[in-house]
PDB file of C-alpha atoms in Angstrom:
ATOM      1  CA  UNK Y   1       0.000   0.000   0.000  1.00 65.00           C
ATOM      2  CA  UNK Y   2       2.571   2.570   1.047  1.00 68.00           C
ATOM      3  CA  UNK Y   3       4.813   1.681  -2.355  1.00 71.00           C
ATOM      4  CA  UNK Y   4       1.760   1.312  -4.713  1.00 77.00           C
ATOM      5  CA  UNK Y   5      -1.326   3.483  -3.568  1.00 79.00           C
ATOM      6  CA  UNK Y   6      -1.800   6.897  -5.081  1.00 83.00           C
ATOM      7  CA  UNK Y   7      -5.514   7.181  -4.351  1.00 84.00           C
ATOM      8  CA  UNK Y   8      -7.440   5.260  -1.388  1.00 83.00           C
ATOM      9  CA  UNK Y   9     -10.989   4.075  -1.431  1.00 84.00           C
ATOM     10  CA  UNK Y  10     -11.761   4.193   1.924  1.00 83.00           C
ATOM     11  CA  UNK Y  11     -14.747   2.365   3.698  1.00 81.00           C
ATOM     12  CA  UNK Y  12     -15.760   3.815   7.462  1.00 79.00           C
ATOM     13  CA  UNK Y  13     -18.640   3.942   8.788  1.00 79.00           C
ATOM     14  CA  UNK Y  14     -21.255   2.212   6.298  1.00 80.00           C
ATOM     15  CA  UNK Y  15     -19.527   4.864   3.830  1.00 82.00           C
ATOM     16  CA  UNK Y  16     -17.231   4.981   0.994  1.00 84.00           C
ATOM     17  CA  UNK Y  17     -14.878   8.092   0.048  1.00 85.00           C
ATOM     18  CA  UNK Y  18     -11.986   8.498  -1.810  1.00 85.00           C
ATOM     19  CA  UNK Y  19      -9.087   9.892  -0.198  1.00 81.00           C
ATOM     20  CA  UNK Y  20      -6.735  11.309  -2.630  1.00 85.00           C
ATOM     21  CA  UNK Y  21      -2.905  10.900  -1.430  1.00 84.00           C
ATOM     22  CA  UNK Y  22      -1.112   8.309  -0.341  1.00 85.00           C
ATOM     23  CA  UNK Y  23      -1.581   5.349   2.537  1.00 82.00           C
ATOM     24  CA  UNK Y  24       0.730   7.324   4.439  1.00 85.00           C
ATOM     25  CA  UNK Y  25      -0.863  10.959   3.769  1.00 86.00           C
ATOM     26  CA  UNK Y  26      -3.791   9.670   4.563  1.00 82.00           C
ATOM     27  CA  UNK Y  27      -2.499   8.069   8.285  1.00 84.00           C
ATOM     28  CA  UNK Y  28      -1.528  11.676   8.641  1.00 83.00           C
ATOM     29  CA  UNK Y  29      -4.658  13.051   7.944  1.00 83.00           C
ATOM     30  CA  UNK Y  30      -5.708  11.635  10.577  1.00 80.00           C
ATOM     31  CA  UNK Y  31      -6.479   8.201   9.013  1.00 77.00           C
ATOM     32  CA  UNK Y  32      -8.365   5.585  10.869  1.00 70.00           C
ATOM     33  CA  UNK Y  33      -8.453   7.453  14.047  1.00 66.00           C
ATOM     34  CA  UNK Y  34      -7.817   5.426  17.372  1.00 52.00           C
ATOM     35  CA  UNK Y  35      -9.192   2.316  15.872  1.00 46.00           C
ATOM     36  CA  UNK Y  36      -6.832  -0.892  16.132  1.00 42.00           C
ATOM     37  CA  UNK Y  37      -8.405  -2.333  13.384  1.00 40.00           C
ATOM     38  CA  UNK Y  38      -9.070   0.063  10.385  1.00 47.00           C
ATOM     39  CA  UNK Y  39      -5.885  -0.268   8.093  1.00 47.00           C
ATOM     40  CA  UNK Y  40      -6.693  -4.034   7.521  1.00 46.00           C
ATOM     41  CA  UNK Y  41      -9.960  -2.778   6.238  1.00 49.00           C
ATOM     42  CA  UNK Y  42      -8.249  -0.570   4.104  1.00 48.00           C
ATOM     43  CA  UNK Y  43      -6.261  -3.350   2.928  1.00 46.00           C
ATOM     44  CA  UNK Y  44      -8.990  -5.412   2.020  1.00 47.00           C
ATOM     45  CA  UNK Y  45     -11.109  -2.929   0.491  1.00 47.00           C
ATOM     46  CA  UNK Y  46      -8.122  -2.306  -2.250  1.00 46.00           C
ATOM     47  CA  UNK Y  47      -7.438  -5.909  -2.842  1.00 45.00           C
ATOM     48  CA  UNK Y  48      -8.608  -8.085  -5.561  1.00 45.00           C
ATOM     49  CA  UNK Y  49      -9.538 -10.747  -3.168  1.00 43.00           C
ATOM     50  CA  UNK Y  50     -10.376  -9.162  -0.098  1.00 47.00           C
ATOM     51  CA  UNK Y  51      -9.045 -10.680   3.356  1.00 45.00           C
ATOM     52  CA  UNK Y  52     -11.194 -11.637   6.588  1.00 52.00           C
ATOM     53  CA  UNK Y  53     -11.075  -8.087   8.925  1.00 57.00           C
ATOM     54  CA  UNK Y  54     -11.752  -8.364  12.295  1.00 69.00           C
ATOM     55  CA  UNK Y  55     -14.818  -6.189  13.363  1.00 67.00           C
ATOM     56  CA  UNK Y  56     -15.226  -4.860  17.210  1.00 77.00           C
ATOM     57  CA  UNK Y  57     -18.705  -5.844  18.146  1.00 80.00           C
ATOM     58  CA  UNK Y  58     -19.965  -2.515  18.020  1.00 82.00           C
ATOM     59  CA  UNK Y  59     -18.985  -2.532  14.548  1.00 79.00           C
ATOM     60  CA  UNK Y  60     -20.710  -5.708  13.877  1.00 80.00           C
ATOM     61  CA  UNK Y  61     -23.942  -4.288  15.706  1.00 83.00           C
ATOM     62  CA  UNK Y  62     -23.835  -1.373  13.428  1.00 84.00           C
ATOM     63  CA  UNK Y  63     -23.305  -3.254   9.979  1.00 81.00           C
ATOM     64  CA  UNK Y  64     -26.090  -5.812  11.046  1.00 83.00           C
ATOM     65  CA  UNK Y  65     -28.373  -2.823  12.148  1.00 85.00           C
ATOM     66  CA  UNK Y  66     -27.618  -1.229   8.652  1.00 86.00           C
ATOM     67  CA  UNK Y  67     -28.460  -4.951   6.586  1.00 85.00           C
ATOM     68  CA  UNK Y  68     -31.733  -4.861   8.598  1.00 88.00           C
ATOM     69  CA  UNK Y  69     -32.427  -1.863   7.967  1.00 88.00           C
ATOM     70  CA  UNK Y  70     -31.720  -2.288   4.507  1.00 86.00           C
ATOM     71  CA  UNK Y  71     -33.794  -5.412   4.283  1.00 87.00           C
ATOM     72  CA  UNK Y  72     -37.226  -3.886   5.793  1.00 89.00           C
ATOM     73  CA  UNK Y  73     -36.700  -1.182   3.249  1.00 89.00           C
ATOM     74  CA  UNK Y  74     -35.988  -3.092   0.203  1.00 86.00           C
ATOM     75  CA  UNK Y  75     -38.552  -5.847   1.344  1.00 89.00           C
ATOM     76  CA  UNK Y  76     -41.477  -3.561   2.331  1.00 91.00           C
ATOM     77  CA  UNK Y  77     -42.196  -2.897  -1.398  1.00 89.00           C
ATOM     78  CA  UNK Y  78     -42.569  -6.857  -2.576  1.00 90.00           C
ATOM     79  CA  UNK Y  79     -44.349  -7.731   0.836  1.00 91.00           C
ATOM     80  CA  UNK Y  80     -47.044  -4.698  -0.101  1.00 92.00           C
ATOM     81  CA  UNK Y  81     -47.479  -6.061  -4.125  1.00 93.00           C
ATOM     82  CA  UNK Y  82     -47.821  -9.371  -2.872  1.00 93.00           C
ATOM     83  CA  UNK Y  83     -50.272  -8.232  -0.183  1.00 94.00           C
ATOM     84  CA  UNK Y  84     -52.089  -6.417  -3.090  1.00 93.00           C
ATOM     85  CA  UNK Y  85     -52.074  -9.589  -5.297  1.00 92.00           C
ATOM     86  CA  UNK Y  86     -53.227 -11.799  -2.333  1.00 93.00           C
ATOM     87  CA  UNK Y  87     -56.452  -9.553  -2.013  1.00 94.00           C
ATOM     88  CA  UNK Y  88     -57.013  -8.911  -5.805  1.00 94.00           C
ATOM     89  CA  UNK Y  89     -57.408 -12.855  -6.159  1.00 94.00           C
ATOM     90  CA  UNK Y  90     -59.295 -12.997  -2.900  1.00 94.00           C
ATOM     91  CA  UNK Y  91     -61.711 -10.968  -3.981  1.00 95.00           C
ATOM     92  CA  UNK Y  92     -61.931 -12.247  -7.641  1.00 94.00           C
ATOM     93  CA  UNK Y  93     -62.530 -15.474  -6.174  1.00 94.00           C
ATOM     94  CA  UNK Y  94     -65.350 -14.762  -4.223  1.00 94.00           C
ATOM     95  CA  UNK Y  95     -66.568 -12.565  -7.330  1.00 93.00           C
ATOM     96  CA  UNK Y  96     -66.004 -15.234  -9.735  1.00 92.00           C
ATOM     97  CA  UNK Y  97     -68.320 -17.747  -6.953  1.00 94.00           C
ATOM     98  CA  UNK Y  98     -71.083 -15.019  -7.126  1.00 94.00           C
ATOM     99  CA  UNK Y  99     -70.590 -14.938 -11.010  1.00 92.00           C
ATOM    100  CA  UNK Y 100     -70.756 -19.269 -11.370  1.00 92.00           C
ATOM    101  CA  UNK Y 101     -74.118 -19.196  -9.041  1.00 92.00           C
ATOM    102  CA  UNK Y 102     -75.567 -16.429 -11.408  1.00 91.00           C
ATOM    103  CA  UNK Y 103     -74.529 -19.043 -14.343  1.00 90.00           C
ATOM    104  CA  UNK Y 104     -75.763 -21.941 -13.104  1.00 93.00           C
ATOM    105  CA  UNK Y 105     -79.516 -19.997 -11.817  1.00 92.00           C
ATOM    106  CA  UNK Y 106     -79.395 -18.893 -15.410  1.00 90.00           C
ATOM    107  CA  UNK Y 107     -79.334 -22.217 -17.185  1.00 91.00           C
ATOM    108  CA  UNK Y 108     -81.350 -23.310 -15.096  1.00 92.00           C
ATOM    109  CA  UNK Y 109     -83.662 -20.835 -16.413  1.00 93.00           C
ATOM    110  CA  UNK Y 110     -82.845 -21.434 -19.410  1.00 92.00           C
ATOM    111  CA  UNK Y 111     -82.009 -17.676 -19.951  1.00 92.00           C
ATOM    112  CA  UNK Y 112     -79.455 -16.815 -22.969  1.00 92.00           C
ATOM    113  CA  UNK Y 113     -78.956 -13.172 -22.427  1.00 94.00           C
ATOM    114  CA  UNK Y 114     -77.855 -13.501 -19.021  1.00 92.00           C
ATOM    115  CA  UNK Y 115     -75.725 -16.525 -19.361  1.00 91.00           C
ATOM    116  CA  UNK Y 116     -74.413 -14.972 -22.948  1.00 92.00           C
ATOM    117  CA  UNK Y 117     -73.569 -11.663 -20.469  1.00 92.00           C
ATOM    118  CA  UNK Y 118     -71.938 -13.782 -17.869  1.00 91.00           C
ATOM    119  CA  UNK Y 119     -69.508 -15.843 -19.370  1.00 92.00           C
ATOM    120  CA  UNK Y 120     -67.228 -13.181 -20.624  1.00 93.00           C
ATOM    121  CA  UNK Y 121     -67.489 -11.656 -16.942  1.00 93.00           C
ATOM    122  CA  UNK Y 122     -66.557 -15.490 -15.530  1.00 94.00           C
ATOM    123  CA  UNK Y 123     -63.396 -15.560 -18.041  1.00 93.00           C
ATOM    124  CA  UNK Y 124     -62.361 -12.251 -17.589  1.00 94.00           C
ATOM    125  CA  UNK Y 125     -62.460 -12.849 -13.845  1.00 92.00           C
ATOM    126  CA  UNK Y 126     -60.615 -15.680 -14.298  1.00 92.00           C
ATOM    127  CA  UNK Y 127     -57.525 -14.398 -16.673  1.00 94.00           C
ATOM    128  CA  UNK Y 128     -57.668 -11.794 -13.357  1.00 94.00           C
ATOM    129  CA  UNK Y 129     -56.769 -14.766 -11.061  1.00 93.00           C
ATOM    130  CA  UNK Y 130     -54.535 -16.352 -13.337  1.00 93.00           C
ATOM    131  CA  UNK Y 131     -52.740 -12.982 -14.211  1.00 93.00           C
ATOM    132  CA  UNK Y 132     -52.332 -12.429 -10.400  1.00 90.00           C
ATOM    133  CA  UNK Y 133     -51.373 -15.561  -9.710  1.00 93.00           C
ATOM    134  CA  UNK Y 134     -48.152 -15.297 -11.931  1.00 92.00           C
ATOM    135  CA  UNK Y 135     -47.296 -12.165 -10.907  1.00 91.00           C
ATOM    136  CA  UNK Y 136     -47.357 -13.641  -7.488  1.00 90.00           C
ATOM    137  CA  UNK Y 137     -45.285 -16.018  -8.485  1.00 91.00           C
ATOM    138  CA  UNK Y 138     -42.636 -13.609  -9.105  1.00 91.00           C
ATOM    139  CA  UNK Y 139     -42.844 -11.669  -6.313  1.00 91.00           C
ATOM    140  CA  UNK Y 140     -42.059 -14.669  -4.222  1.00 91.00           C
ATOM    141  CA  UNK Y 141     -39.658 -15.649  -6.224  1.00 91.00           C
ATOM    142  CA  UNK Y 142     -38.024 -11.709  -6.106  1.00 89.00           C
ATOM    143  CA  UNK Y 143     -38.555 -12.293  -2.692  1.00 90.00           C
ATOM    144  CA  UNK Y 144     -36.897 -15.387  -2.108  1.00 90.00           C
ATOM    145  CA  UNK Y 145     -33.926 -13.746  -3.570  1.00 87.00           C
ATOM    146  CA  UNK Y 146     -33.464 -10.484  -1.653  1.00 87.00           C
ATOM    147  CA  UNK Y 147     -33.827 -12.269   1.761  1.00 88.00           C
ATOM    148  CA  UNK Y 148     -31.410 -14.938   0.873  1.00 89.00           C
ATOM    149  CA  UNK Y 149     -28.838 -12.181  -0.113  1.00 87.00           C
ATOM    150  CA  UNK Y 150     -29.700 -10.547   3.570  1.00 82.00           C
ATOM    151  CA  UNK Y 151     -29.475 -13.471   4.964  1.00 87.00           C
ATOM    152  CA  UNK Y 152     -26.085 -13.849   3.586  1.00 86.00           C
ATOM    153  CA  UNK Y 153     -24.653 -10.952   4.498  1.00 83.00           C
ATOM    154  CA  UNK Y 154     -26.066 -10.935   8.099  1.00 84.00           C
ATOM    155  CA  UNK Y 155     -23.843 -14.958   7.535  1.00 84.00           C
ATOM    156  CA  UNK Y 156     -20.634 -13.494   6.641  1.00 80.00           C
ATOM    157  CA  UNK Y 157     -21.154 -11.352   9.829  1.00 76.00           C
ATOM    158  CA  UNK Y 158     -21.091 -14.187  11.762  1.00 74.00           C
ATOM    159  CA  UNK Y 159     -25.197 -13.109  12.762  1.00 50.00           C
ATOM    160  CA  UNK Y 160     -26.802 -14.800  10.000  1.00 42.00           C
TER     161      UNK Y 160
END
């Protein structure tokens, strides 16, 4: 670092700035402050394969505060569509119910008009479901996906 660097990425405090200078400008700048184990972060940030740093448990409280945090916000959007879905299907359910009873009153009746007005009500109601059902499907599966990548990071903390 102190041969090679010329311009430091530097990652404190869930943020990243770049310090222009060298490693050793920046320790004079005041650097990593009083903490024992900043410059390995340093280190790691700038390599190509970063290396295992040893966080104080404060830190590690902070970071897994921060993926929480992160999670509830990134989460609370999916959770709210799929919500939404959930009902929209609920309630096309019990509309498409209503819709099958009028149907099956109607032939009993033997009454073309109405059944030849509800059937394209009963399959639109239905491509509804189906529709919503898909897109449910995704939003799981979106789901799924962000919460195993949480659930991975809160891991590598050693909190997972």
């Amino acid at each position: 670092l102190h041969a090679l660097a010329q311009r430091l990425i530097v990652f404190d405090q869930d943020r990243a700035t770049v310090f222009e200078g060298t490693y050793q400008e920046f320790l004079e700048k005041g650097g990593w402050g009083d903490e024992a184990v900043a410059p390995a972060t340093a280190l790691a940030s700038l390599a190509v394969t970063p290396a295992p740093v040893q966080l104080s448990k404060k830190e590690l409280r902070q970071q897994r505060s921060s993926i929480i945090g992160e999670r509830s916000r990134v989460l609370k959007p999916v959770e709210q569509a799929i919500a939404k879905a959930e009902s929209t299907i609920e309630n096309q359910e019990k509309r498409l119910a209503q819709l099958n009873e009028e149907m099956i009153q109607a032939s009993q009746a033997q009454n073309g008009s109405r059944i030849a007005k509800l059937s394209p009500a009963i399959s639109q109601c239905q491509r509804v479901i189906e529709k919503c059902f898909e897109e449910l499907e995704g939003l799981y599966a979106e789901k799924e996906n962000m919460e195993q990548t949480f659930n991975r990071q809160l891991a590598e903390l050693g909190e997972g």
